[in-house]
mmCIF file with all atom_site columns, C-alpha atoms in Angstrom:
data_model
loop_
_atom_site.group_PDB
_atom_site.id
_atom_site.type_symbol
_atom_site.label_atom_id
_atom_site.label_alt_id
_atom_site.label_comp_id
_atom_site.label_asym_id
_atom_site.label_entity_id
_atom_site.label_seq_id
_atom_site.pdbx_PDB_ins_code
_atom_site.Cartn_x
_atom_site.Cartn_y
_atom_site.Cartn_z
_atom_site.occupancy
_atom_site.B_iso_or_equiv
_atom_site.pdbx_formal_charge
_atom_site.auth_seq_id
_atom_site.auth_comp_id
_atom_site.auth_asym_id
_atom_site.auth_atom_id
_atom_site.pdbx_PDB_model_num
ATOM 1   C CA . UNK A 1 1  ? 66.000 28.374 3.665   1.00 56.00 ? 1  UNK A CA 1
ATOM 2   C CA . UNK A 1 2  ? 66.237 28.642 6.874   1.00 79.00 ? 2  UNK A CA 1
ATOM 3   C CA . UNK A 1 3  ? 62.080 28.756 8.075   1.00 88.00 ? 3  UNK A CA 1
ATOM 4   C CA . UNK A 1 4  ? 60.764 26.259 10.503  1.00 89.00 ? 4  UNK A CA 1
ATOM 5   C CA . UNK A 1 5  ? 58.683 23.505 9.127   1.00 88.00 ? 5  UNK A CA 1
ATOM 6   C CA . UNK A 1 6  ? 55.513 25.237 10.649  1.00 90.00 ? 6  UNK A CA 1
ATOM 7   C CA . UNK A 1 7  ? 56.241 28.458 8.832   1.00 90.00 ? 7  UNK A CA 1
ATOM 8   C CA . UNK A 1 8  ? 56.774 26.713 5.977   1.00 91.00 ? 8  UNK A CA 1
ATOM 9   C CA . UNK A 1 9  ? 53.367 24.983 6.421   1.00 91.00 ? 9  UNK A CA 1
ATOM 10  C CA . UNK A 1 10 ? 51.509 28.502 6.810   1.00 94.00 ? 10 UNK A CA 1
ATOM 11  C CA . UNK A 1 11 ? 52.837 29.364 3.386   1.00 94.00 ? 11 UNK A CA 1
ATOM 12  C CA . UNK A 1 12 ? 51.000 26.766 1.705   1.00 92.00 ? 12 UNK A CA 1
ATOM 13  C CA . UNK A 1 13 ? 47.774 27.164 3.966   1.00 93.00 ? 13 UNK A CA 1
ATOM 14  C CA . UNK A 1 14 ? 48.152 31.015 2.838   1.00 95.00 ? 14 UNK A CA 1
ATOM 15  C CA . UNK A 1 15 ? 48.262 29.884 -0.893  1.00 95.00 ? 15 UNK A CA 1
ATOM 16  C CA . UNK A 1 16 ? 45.572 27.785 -1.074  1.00 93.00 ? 16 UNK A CA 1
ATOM 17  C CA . UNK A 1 17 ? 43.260 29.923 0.742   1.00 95.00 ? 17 UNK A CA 1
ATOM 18  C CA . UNK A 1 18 ? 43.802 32.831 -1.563  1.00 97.00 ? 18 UNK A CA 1
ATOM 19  C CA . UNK A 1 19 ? 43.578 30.759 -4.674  1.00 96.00 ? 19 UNK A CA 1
ATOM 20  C CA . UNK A 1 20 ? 40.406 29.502 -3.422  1.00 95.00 ? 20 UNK A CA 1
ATOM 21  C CA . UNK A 1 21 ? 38.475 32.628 -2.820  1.00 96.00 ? 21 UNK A CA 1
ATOM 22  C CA . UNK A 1 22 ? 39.763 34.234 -5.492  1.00 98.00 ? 22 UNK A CA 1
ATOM 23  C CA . UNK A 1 23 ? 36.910 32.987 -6.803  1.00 97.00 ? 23 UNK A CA 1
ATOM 24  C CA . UNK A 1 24 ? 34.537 34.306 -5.513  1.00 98.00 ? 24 UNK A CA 1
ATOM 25  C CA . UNK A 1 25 ? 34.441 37.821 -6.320  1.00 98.00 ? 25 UNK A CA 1
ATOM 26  C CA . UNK A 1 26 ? 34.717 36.730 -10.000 1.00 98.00 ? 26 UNK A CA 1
ATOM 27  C CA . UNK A 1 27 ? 31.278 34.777 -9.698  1.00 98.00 ? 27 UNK A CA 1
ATOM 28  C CA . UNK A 1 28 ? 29.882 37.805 -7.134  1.00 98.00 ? 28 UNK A CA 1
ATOM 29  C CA . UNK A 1 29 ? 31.001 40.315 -10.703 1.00 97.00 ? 29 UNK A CA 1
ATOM 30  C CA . UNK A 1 30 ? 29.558 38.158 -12.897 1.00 97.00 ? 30 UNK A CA 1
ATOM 31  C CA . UNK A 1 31 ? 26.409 37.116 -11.145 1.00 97.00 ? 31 UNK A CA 1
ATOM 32  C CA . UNK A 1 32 ? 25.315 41.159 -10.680 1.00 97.00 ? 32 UNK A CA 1
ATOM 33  C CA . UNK A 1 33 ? 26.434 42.567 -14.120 1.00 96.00 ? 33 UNK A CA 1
ATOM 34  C CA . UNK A 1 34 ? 26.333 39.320 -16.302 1.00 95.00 ? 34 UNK A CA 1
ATOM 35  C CA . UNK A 1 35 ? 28.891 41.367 -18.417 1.00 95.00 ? 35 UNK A CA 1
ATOM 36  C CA . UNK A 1 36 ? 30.700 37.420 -19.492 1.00 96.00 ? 36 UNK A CA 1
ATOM 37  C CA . UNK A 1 37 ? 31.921 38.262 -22.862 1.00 95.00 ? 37 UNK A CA 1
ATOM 38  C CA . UNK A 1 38 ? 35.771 39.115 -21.352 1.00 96.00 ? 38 UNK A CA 1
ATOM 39  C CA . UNK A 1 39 ? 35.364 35.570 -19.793 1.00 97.00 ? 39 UNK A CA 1
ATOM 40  C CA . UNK A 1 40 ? 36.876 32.400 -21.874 1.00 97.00 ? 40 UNK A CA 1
ATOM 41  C CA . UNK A 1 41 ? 34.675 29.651 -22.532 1.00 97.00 ? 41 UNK A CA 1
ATOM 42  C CA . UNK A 1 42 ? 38.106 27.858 -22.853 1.00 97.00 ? 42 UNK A CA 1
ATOM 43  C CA . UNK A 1 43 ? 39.112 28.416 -19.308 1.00 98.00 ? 43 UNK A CA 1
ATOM 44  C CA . UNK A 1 44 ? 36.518 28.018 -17.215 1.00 98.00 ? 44 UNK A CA 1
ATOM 45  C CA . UNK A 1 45 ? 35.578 24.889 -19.156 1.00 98.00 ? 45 UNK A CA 1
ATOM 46  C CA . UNK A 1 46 ? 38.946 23.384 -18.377 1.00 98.00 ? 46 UNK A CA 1
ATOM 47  C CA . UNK A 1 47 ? 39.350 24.540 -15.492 1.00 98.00 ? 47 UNK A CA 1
ATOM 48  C CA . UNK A 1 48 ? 35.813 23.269 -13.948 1.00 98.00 ? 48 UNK A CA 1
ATOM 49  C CA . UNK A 1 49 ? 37.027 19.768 -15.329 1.00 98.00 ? 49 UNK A CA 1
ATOM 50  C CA . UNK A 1 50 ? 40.493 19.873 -13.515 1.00 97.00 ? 50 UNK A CA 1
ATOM 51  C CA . UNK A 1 51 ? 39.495 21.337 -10.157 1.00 97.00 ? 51 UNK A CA 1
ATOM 52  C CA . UNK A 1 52 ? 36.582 18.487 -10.834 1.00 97.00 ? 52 UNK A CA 1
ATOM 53  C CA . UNK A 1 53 ? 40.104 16.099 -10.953 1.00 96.00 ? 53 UNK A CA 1
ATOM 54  C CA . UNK A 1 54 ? 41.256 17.675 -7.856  1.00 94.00 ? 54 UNK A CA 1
ATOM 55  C CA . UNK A 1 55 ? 38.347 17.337 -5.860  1.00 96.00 ? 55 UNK A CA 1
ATOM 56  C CA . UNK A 1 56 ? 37.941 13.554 -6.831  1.00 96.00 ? 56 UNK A CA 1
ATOM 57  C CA . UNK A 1 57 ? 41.711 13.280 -6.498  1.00 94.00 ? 57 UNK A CA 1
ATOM 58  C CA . UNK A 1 58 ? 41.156 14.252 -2.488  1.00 93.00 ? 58 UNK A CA 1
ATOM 59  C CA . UNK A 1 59 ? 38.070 12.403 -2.130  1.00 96.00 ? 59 UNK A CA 1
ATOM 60  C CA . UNK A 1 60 ? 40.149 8.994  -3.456  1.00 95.00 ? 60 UNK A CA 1
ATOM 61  C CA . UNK A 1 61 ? 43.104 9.717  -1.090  1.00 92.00 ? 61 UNK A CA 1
ATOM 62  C CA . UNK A 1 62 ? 41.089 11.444 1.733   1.00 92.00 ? 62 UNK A CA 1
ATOM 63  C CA . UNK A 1 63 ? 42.642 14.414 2.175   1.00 91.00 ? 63 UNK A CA 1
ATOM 64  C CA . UNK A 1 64 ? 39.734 16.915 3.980   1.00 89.00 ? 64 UNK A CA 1
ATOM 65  C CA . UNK A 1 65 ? 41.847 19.905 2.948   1.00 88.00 ? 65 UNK A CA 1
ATOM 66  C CA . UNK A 1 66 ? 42.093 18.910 -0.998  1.00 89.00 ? 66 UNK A CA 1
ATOM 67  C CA . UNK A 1 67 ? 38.424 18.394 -0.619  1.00 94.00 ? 67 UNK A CA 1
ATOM 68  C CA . UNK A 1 68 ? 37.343 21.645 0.866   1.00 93.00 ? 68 UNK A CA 1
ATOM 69  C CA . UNK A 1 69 ? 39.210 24.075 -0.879  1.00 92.00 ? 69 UNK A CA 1
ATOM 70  C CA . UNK A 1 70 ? 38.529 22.023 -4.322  1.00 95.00 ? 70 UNK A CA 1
ATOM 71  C CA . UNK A 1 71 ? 34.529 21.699 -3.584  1.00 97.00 ? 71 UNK A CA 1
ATOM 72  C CA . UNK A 1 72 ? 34.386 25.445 -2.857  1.00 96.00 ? 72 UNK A CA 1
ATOM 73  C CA . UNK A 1 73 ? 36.354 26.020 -6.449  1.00 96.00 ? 73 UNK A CA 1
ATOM 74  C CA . UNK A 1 74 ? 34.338 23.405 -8.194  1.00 97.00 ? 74 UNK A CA 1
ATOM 75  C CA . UNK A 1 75 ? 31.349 25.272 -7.179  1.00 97.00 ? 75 UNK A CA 1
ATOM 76  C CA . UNK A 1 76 ? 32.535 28.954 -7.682  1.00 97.00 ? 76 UNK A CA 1
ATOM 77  C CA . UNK A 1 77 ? 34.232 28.086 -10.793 1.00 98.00 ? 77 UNK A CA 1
ATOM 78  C CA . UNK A 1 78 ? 31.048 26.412 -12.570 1.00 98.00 ? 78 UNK A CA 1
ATOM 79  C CA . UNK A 1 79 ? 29.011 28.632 -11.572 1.00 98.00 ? 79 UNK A CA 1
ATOM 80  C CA . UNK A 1 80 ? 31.027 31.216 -13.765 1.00 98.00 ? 80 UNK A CA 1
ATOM 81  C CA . UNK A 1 81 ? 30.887 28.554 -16.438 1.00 98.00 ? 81 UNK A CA 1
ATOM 82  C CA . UNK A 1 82 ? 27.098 28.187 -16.070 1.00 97.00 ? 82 UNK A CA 1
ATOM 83  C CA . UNK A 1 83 ? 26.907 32.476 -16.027 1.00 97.00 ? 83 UNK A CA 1
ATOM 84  C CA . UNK A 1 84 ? 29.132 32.386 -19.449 1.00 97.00 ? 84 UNK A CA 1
ATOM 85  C CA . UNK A 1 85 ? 27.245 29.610 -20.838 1.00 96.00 ? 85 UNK A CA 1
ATOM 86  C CA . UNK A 1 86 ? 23.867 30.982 -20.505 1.00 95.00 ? 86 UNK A CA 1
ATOM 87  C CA . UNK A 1 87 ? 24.653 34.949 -21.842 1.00 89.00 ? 87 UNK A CA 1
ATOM 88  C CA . UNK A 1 88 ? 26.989 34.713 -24.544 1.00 75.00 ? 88 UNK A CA 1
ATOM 89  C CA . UNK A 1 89 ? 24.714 32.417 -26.436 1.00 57.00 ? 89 UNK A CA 1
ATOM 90  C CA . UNK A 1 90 ? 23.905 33.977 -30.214 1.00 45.00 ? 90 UNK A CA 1
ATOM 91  C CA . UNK B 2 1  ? 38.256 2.477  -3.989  1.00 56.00 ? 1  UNK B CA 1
ATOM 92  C CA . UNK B 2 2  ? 39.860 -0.185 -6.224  1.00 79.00 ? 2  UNK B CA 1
ATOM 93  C CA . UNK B 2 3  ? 42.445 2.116  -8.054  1.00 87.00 ? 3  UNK B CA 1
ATOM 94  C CA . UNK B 2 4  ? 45.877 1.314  -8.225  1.00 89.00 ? 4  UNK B CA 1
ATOM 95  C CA . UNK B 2 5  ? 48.495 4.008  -6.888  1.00 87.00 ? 5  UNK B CA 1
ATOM 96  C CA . UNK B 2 6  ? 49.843 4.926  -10.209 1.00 90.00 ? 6  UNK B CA 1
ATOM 97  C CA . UNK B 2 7  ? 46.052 5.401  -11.695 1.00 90.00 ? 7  UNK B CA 1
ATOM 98  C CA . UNK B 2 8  ? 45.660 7.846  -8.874  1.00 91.00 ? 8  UNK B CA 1
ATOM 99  C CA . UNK B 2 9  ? 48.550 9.833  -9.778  1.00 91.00 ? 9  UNK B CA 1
ATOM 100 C CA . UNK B 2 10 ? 47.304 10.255 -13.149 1.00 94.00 ? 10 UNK B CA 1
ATOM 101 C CA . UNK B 2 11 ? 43.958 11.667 -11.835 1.00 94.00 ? 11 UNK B CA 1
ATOM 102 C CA . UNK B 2 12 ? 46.288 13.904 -10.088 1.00 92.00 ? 12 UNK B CA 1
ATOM 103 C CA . UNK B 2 13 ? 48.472 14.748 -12.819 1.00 93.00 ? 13 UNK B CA 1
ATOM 104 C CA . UNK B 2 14 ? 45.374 15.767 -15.087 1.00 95.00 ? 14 UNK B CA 1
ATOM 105 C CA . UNK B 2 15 ? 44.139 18.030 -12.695 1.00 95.00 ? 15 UNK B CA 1
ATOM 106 C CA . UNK B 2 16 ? 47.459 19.632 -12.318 1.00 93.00 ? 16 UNK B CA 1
ATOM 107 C CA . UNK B 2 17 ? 47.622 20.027 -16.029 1.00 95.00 ? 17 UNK B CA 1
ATOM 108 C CA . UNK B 2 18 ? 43.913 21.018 -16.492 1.00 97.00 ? 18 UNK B CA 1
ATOM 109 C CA . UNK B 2 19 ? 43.982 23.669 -14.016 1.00 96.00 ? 19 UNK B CA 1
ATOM 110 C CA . UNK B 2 20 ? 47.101 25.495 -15.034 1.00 95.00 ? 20 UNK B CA 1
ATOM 111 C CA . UNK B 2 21 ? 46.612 25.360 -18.942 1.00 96.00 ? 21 UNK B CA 1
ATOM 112 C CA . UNK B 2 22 ? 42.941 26.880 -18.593 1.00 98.00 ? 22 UNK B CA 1
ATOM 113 C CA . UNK B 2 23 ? 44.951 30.212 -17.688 1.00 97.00 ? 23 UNK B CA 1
ATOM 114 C CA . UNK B 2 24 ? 46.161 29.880 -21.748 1.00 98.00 ? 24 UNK B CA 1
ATOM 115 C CA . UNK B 2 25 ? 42.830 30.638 -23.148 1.00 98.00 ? 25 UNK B CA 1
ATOM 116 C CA . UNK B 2 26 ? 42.385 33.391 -21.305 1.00 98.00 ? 26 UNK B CA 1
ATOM 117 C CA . UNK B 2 27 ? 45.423 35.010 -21.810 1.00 98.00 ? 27 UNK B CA 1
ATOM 118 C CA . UNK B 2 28 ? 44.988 34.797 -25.135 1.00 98.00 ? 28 UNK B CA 1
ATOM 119 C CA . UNK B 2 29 ? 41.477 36.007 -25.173 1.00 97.00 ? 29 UNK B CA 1
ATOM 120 C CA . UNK B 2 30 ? 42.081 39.031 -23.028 1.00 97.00 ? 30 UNK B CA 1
ATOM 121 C CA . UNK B 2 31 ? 45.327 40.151 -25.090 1.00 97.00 ? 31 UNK B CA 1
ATOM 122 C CA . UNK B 2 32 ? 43.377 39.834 -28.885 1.00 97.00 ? 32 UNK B CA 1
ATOM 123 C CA . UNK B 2 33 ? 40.241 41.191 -27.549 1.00 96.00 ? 33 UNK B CA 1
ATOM 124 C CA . UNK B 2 34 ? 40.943 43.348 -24.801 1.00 95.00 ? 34 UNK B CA 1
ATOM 125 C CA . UNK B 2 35 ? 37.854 43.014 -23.640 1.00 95.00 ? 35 UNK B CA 1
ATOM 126 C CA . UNK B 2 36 ? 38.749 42.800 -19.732 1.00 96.00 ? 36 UNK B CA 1
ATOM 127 C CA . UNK B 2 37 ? 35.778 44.664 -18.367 1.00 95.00 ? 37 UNK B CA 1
ATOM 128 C CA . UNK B 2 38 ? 33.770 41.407 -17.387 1.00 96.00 ? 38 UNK B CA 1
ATOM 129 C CA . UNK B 2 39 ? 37.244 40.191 -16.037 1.00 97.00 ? 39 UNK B CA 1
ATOM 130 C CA . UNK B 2 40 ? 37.229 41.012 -11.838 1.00 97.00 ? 40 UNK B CA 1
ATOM 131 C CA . UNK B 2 41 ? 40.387 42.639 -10.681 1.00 97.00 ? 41 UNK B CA 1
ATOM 132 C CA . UNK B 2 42 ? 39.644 41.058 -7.380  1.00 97.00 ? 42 UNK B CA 1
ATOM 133 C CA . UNK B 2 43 ? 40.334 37.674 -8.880  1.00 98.00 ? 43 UNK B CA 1
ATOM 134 C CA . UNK B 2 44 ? 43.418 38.073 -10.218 1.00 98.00 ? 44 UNK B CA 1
ATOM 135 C CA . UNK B 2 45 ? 44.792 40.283 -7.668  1.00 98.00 ? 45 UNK B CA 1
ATOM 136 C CA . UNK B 2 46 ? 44.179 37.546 -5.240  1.00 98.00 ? 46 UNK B CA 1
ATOM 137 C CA . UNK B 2 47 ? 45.053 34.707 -7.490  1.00 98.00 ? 47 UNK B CA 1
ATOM 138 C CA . UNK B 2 48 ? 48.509 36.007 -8.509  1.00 98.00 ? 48 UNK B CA 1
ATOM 139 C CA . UNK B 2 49 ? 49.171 36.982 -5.150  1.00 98.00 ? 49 UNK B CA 1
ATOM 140 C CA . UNK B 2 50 ? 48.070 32.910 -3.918  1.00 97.00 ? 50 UNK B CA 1
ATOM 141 C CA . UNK B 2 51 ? 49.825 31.026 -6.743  1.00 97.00 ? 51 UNK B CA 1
ATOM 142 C CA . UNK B 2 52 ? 52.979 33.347 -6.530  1.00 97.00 ? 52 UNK B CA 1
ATOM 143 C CA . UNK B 2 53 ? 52.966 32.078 -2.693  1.00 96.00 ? 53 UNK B CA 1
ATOM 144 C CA . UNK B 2 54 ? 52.357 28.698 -3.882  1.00 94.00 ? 54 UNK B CA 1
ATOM 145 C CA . UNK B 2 55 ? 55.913 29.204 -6.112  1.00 96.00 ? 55 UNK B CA 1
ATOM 146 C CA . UNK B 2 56 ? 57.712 29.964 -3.121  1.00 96.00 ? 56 UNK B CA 1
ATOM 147 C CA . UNK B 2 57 ? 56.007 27.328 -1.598  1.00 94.00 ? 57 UNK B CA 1
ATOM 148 C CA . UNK B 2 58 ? 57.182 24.836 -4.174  1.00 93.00 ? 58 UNK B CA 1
ATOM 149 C CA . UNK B 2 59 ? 61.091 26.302 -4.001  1.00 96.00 ? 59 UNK B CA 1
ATOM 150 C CA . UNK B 2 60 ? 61.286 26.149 -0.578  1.00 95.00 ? 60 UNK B CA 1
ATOM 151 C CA . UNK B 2 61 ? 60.082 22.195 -0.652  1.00 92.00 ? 61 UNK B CA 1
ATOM 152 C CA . UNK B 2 62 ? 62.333 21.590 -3.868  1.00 92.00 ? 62 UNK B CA 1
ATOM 153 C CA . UNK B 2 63 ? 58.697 20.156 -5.533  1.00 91.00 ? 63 UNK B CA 1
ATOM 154 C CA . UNK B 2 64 ? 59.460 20.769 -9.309  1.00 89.00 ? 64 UNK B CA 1
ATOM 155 C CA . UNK B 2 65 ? 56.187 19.670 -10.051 1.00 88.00 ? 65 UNK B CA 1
ATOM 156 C CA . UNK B 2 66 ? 54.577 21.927 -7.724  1.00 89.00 ? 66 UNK B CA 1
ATOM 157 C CA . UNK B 2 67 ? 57.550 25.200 -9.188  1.00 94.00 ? 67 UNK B CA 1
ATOM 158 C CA . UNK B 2 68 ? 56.713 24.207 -12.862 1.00 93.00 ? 68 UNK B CA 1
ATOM 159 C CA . UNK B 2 69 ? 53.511 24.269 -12.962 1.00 93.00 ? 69 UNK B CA 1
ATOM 160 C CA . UNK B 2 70 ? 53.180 27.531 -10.541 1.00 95.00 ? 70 UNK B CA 1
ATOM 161 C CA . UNK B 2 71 ? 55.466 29.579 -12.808 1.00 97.00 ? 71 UNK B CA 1
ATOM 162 C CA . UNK B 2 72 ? 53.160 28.739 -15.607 1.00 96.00 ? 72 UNK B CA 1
ATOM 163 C CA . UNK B 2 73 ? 50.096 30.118 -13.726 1.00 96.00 ? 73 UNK B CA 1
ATOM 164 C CA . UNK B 2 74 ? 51.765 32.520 -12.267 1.00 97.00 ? 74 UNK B CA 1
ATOM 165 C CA . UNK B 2 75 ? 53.205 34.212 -15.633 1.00 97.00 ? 75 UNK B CA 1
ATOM 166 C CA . UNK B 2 76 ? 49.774 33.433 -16.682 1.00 97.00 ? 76 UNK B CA 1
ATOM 167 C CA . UNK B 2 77 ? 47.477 35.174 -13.761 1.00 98.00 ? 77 UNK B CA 1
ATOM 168 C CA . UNK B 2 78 ? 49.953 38.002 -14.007 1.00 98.00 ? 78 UNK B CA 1
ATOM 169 C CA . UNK B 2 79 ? 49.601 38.700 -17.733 1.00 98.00 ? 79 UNK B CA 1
ATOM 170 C CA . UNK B 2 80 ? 45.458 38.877 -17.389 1.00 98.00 ? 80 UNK B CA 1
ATOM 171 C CA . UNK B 2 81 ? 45.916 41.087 -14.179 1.00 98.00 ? 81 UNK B CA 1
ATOM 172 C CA . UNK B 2 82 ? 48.601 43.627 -16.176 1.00 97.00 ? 82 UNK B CA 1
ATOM 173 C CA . UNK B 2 83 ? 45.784 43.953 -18.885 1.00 97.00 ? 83 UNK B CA 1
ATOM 174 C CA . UNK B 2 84 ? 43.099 44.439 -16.997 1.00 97.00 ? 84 UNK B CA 1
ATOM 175 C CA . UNK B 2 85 ? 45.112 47.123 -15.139 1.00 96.00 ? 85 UNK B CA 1
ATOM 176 C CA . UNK B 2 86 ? 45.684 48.263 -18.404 1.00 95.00 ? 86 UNK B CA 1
ATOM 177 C CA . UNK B 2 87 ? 42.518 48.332 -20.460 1.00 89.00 ? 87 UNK B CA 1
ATOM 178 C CA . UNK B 2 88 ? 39.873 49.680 -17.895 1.00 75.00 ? 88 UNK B CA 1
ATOM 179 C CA . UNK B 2 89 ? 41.260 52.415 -16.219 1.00 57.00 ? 89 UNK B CA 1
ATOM 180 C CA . UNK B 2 90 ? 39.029 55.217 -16.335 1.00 45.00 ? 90 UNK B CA 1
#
């Protein structure tokens, strides 16, 4: 390829931005209509576990931008757990 | 923190695993059910849009670990965002 190292940089910083937020108007759709039955259990349980991994992973080798993005997950992402958990219960 | 270097690439590893395998579930969920009215189109548009920039990301670093484990997402992301295309147009 031929993009400078900066540009190549921007991708990333692009990526993890959008997977980050993503986020968030999943919880914002699931807070107001608490419609959680098309959400897996599965996923968000795994998933709040491994962006847990992430976060601690950044914490351990101090890397502020692992630990941002990951907190912000972590925190979207269980609340979406904690949304499923509580109205899909029998 | 008193963790050897290869102990905090496992930590690393399992949230790399963790957080691309909890796509499976809902893949699978969404497709059986399809049930993707609780799912936000928001998310995934956003999602498959970030992680398919964090696969060109990985090719243009040569970071298999980083290409492997987007491709799975991003297959993954894309799937859930085709059905919920799909299933709740009005």
């Amino acid at each position: 390829m031929s993009l400078e190292p900066h540009q190549i940089e921007i991708i990333g910083y692009c990526a993890a931005f959008l997977t980050t937020v993503a986020f968030l108007p999943q919880a914002i759709q699931s807070w107001k209509t608490r419609d959680l039955t098309g959400i897996s259990l599965g996923m968000y349980s795994l998933f709040t576990v491994g962006v847990g991994l992430w976060l601690i992973y950044g914490l351990i080798i101090e890397k502020w931008p692992l630990i941002l993005a990951n907190a912000l997950t972590f925190a979207l992402a269980l609340s979406i757990l904690i949304l499923k958990l509580r109205h899909t219960a029998k």
